[in-house]
Amino acid sequence: QVQLVESGGGLVQAGGSLRLSCAASGSLFSINTMGWYRQIPGNQREEVAGITNGGRIQYADSVKGRFTISRDNAKTMVYLQMNSLRPEDTAVYYCNARQLYSTYWGQGTQVTVSS
């Protein structure tokens, strides 16, 4: 089992920045990918950014050049630095951890960008 706890959401004006943090605990040794997803009510959850154990990183096209995902060496924390935020980035952001046969989610943190 893996537990994920997000923090760092909030209200920010367009053009501003926020940094999301995700603390992971439990059976971390078998996690192969961690990442961030977001969801707007009525829409499907979409992947924002992901990082593998090998350090391979991918971003959604909509956030490339603005968001940066990182992970600490102990692999207990994953971060999402969000710059140049836009109103369309408003969503609940979820931390995600994947093992070979299991996927885990945090409880989500609200990010609201005002215009």
Coordinates of N, CA and C in Angstrom, one line a residue:
Q1 N 0.8 -1.2 0.0 CA 0.0 0.0 0.0 C 0.9 1.2 0.0
V2 N 0.4 2.3 -0.7 CA 1.1 3.6 -0.7 C 0.1 4.6 -0.3
Q3 N 0.5 5.5 0.5 CA -0.3 6.7 0.9 C 0.3 8.0 0.3
L4 N -0.5 8.8 -0.2 CA -0.1 10.1 -0.8 C -0.9 11.2 -0.2
V5 N -0.2 12.3 0.1 CA -0.8 13.4 0.7 C -0.3 14.7 0.0
E6 N -1.2 15.4 -0.6 CA -0.8 16.6 -1.4 C -1.0 17.8 -0.5
S7 N -0.2 18.9 -0.8 CA -0.3 20.2 -0.2 C 0.1 21.2 -1.2
G8 N -0.2 22.5 -0.9 CA 0.3 23.6 -1.7 C -0.7 24.2 -2.6
G9 N -1.9 23.7 -2.7 CA -2.9 24.4 -3.5 C -3.3 25.7 -2.9
G10 N -4.1 26.4 -3.7 CA -4.6 27.7 -3.2 C -5.2 28.5 -4.4
L11 N -5.3 29.8 -4.0 CA -5.8 30.8 -5.0 C -4.7 31.7 -5.4
V12 N -4.6 31.9 -6.7 CA -3.5 32.8 -7.2 C -4.0 33.5 -8.4
Q13 N -3.4 34.7 -8.6 CA -3.8 35.4 -9.8 C -3.1 34.9 -11.1
A14 N -3.8 35.1 -12.2 CA -3.2 34.7 -13.5 C -1.7 35.3 -13.6
G15 N -0.8 34.4 -14.0 CA 0.6 34.8 -14.1 C 1.4 34.5 -12.9
G16 N 0.7 34.1 -11.9 CA 1.4 33.8 -10.6 C 1.9 32.3 -10.6
S17 N 2.5 31.9 -9.5 CA 3.1 30.6 -9.3 C 2.6 29.9 -8.1
L18 N 2.6 28.6 -8.1 CA 2.3 27.8 -6.9 C 3.2 26.6 -7.0
R19 N 3.5 26.0 -5.9 CA 4.3 24.8 -5.8 C 3.5 23.7 -5.1
L20 N 3.2 22.6 -5.7 CA 2.5 21.5 -5.1 C 3.5 20.5 -4.6
S21 N 3.2 19.9 -3.4 CA 4.0 18.9 -2.9 C 3.2 17.7 -2.6
C22 N 3.8 16.5 -2.7 CA 3.1 15.2 -2.5 C 4.1 14.4 -1.6
A23 N 3.6 14.0 -0.4 CA 4.4 13.2 0.4 C 3.9 11.7 0.3
A24 N 4.8 10.8 0.0 CA 4.5 9.4 -0.2 C 5.0 8.6 1.0
S25 N 4.3 7.6 1.4 CA 4.7 6.7 2.4 C 4.1 5.3 2.1
G26 N 4.7 4.3 2.8 CA 4.2 3.0 2.6 C 5.2 2.2 1.8
S27 N 4.7 1.3 0.9 CA 5.5 0.4 0.1 C 6.1 1.1 -1.1
L28 N 7.1 2.0 -0.9 CA 7.6 2.9 -2.0 C 8.5 2.1 -2.9
F29 N 9.1 1.0 -2.4 CA 10.2 0.4 -3.2 C 9.7 -0.1 -4.6
S30 N 8.4 -0.4 -4.7 CA 7.9 -0.9 -5.9 C 7.2 0.1 -6.9
I31 N 7.3 1.4 -6.4 CA 6.7 2.4 -7.3 C 7.6 2.6 -8.5
N32 N 7.1 2.7 -9.7 CA 7.9 2.9 -10.9 C 7.7 4.3 -11.5
T33 N 6.5 4.9 -11.2 CA 6.2 6.2 -11.8 C 5.4 7.0 -10.8
M34 N 5.7 8.3 -10.7 CA 4.9 9.2 -9.9 C 4.6 10.4 -10.7
G35 N 3.4 11.0 -10.4 CA 3.0 12.1 -11.3 C 1.9 12.9 -10.7
W36 N 1.5 13.9 -11.5 CA 0.4 14.8 -11.1 C -0.7 14.7 -12.2
Y37 N -2.0 14.7 -11.8 CA -3.1 14.7 -12.7 C -4.0 15.9 -12.2
R38 N -4.9 16.3 -13.0 CA -5.9 17.3 -12.6 C -7.2 17.0 -13.2
Q39 N -8.2 17.5 -12.5 CA -9.6 17.3 -12.9 C -10.5 18.5 -12.6
I40 N -11.3 18.8 -13.7 CA -12.3 19.9 -13.6 C -13.6 19.1 -13.4
P41 N -14.5 19.6 -12.6 CA -15.8 18.9 -12.5 C -16.5 18.7 -13.8
G42 N -16.9 17.5 -14.0 CA -17.6 17.1 -15.3 C -16.6 16.7 -16.4
N43 N -15.3 16.8 -16.1 CA -14.3 16.3 -17.1 C -13.6 15.1 -16.6
Q44 N -12.9 14.4 -17.5 CA -12.1 13.3 -17.1 C -10.8 13.9 -16.4
R45 N -10.2 13.0 -15.6 CA -8.9 13.4 -15.0 C -7.9 13.3 -16.1
E46 N -7.0 14.3 -16.1 CA -6.0 14.3 -17.2 C -4.6 14.4 -16.5
E47 N -3.6 13.7 -17.2 CA -2.3 13.7 -16.7 C -1.6 15.1 -17.0
V48 N -1.0 15.6 -16.0 CA -0.3 16.9 -16.2 C 1.2 16.6 -16.4
A49 N 1.8 15.8 -15.5 CA 3.2 15.5 -15.6 C 3.5 14.2 -14.9
G50 N 4.6 13.5 -15.3 CA 5.0 12.3 -14.7 C 6.5 12.1 -14.7
I51 N 7.0 11.4 -13.8 CA 8.4 11.1 -13.7 C 8.6 9.7 -13.3
T52 N 9.5 9.0 -14.1 CA 9.8 7.6 -13.8 C 11.0 7.4 -12.8
N53 N 11.2 6.2 -12.4 CA 12.3 6.0 -11.5 C 13.6 6.3 -12.2
G54 N 13.6 6.1 -13.5 CA 14.8 6.4 -14.3 C 15.0 7.9 -14.6
G55 N 14.1 8.7 -14.2 CA 14.2 10.1 -14.4 C 13.6 10.6 -15.6
R56 N 12.9 9.7 -16.4 CA 12.2 10.2 -17.6 C 11.0 11.0 -17.2
I57 N 10.9 12.2 -17.8 CA 9.8 13.1 -17.5 C 9.0 13.4 -18.7
Q58 N 7.7 13.5 -18.5 CA 6.8 13.9 -19.6 C 5.8 14.9 -19.0
Y59 N 5.3 15.8 -19.9 CA 4.4 16.8 -19.6 C 3.2 16.8 -20.6
A60 N 2.1 17.3 -20.1 CA 1.0 17.5 -21.1 C 1.4 18.8 -21.9
D61 N 0.9 18.8 -23.1 CA 1.3 19.9 -24.0 C 0.9 21.2 -23.4
S62 N -0.2 21.2 -22.7 CA -0.8 22.5 -22.2 C 0.0 23.1 -21.1
V63 N 1.0 22.4 -20.5 CA 1.7 22.9 -19.4 C 3.2 23.0 -19.7
K64 N 3.6 22.5 -20.8 CA 5.1 22.4 -21.2 C 5.6 23.9 -21.2
G65 N 6.8 24.0 -20.5 CA 7.4 25.3 -20.4 C 7.0 26.1 -19.3
R66 N 5.9 25.7 -18.6 CA 5.3 26.4 -17.5 C 5.4 25.6 -16.2
F67 N 5.3 24.3 -16.2 CA 5.3 23.5 -15.1 C 6.5 22.6 -15.1
T68 N 7.0 22.3 -13.9 CA 8.2 21.5 -13.7 C 7.9 20.5 -12.6
I69 N 8.1 19.2 -12.9 CA 8.0 18.1 -11.9 C 9.3 17.7 -11.4
S70 N 9.4 17.4 -10.2 CA 10.7 17.0 -9.6 C 10.4 16.0 -8.5
R71 N 11.5 15.3 -8.1 CA 11.3 14.2 -7.1 C 12.6 14.2 -6.2
D72 N 12.4 14.0 -4.9 CA 13.6 14.0 -4.1 C 14.3 12.6 -4.2
N73 N 15.6 12.5 -3.8 CA 16.4 11.3 -4.0 C 15.8 10.1 -3.3
A74 N 15.2 10.4 -2.1 CA 14.6 9.3 -1.4 C 13.3 8.8 -2.0
K75 N 12.8 9.6 -3.0 CA 11.6 9.2 -3.7 C 10.4 9.2 -2.7
T76 N 10.5 10.0 -1.7 CA 9.3 10.2 -0.8 C 8.5 11.4 -1.0
M77 N 9.0 12.3 -1.9 CA 8.4 13.6 -2.2 C 8.4 13.8 -3.7
V78 N 7.3 14.3 -4.2 CA 7.3 14.7 -5.6 C 6.6 16.1 -5.6
Y79 N 7.2 17.0 -6.5 CA 6.7 18.3 -6.5 C 6.3 18.7 -7.9
L80 N 5.4 19.7 -7.9 CA 5.0 20.3 -9.2 C 5.1 21.8 -9.0
Q81 N 6.1 22.4 -9.7 CA 6.3 23.9 -9.7 C 5.5 24.4 -10.9
M82 N 4.5 25.3 -10.6 CA 3.6 25.8 -11.6 C 3.8 27.3 -11.7
N83 N 4.3 27.7 -12.9 CA 4.6 29.1 -13.2 C 3.6 29.6 -14.3
S84 N 3.5 30.9 -14.4 CA 2.7 31.5 -15.5 C 1.3 30.9 -15.5
L85 N 0.7 30.8 -14.3 CA -0.6 30.1 -14.2 C -1.7 30.8 -15.0
R86 N -2.6 30.1 -15.5 CA -3.7 30.6 -16.3 C -5.0 30.2 -15.7
P87 N -6.1 30.9 -15.9 CA -7.4 30.5 -15.4 C -7.8 29.1 -15.8
E88 N -7.3 28.7 -17.0 CA -7.7 27.3 -17.4 C -6.9 26.2 -16.7
D89 N -5.9 26.6 -15.8 CA -5.3 25.6 -15.0 C -6.0 25.3 -13.7
T90 N -7.1 26.1 -13.5 CA -8.0 25.8 -12.3 C -8.5 24.4 -12.3
A91 N -8.3 23.7 -11.3 CA -8.7 22.3 -11.2 C -8.3 21.7 -9.8
V92 N -8.8 20.5 -9.5 CA -8.2 19.8 -8.4 C -7.1 19.0 -8.9
Y93 N -5.9 19.1 -8.2 CA -4.7 18.4 -8.6 C -4.5 17.2 -7.7
Y94 N -4.2 16.1 -8.4 CA -4.0 14.8 -7.6 C -2.6 14.3 -7.9
C95 N -2.0 13.8 -6.8 CA -0.8 13.1 -6.9 C -1.1 11.6 -7.2
N96 N -0.2 11.0 -8.0 CA -0.4 9.7 -8.5 C 0.9 8.9 -8.3
A97 N 0.7 7.6 -7.9 CA 1.9 6.7 -7.9 C 1.5 5.4 -8.5
R98 N 2.3 4.9 -9.3 CA 2.0 3.6 -10.0 C 3.0 2.5 -9.7
Q99 N 2.5 1.3 -9.4 CA 3.3 0.1 -9.4 C 2.9 -0.7 -10.5
L100 N 3.5 -1.9 -10.6 CA 3.2 -2.8 -11.8 C 1.7 -3.1 -11.9
Y101 N 1.0 -3.4 -10.8 CA -0.4 -3.8 -10.8 C -1.3 -2.9 -10.1
S102 N -0.8 -1.8 -9.5 CA -1.6 -0.9 -8.7 C -1.4 0.5 -9.0
T103 N -2.4 1.3 -8.8 CA -2.3 2.8 -8.9 C -2.9 3.4 -7.6
Y104 N -2.2 4.5 -7.1 CA -2.6 5.1 -5.9 C -2.8 6.6 -6.2
W105 N -3.8 7.2 -5.4 CA -4.1 8.6 -5.6 C -4.1 9.3 -4.2
G106 N -3.7 10.5 -4.2 CA -3.9 11.4 -3.1 C -5.3 11.9 -3.0
Q107 N -5.6 12.7 -2.0 CA -7.0 13.2 -1.8 C -7.3 14.4 -2.7
G108 N -6.2 15.0 -3.3 CA -6.4 16.1 -4.2 C -6.2 17.5 -3.5
T109 N -5.8 18.5 -4.2 CA -5.7 19.8 -3.7 C -6.2 20.8 -4.7
Q110 N -7.0 21.7 -4.3 CA -7.6 22.7 -5.2 C -6.6 23.8 -5.6
V111 N -6.6 24.0 -6.9 CA -5.8 25.2 -7.4 C -6.8 26.0 -8.2
T112 N -6.9 27.3 -7.8 CA -7.8 28.2 -8.5 C -7.0 29.4 -8.9
V113 N -7.1 29.7 -10.2 CA -6.4 30.8 -10.8 C -7.4 31.9 -11.3
S114 N -7.3 33.0 -10.7 CA -8.2 34.1 -11.1 C -7.7 35.0 -12.2
S115 N -8.6 35.5 -13.0 CA -8.2 36.3 -14.2 C -8.1 37.7 -13.8

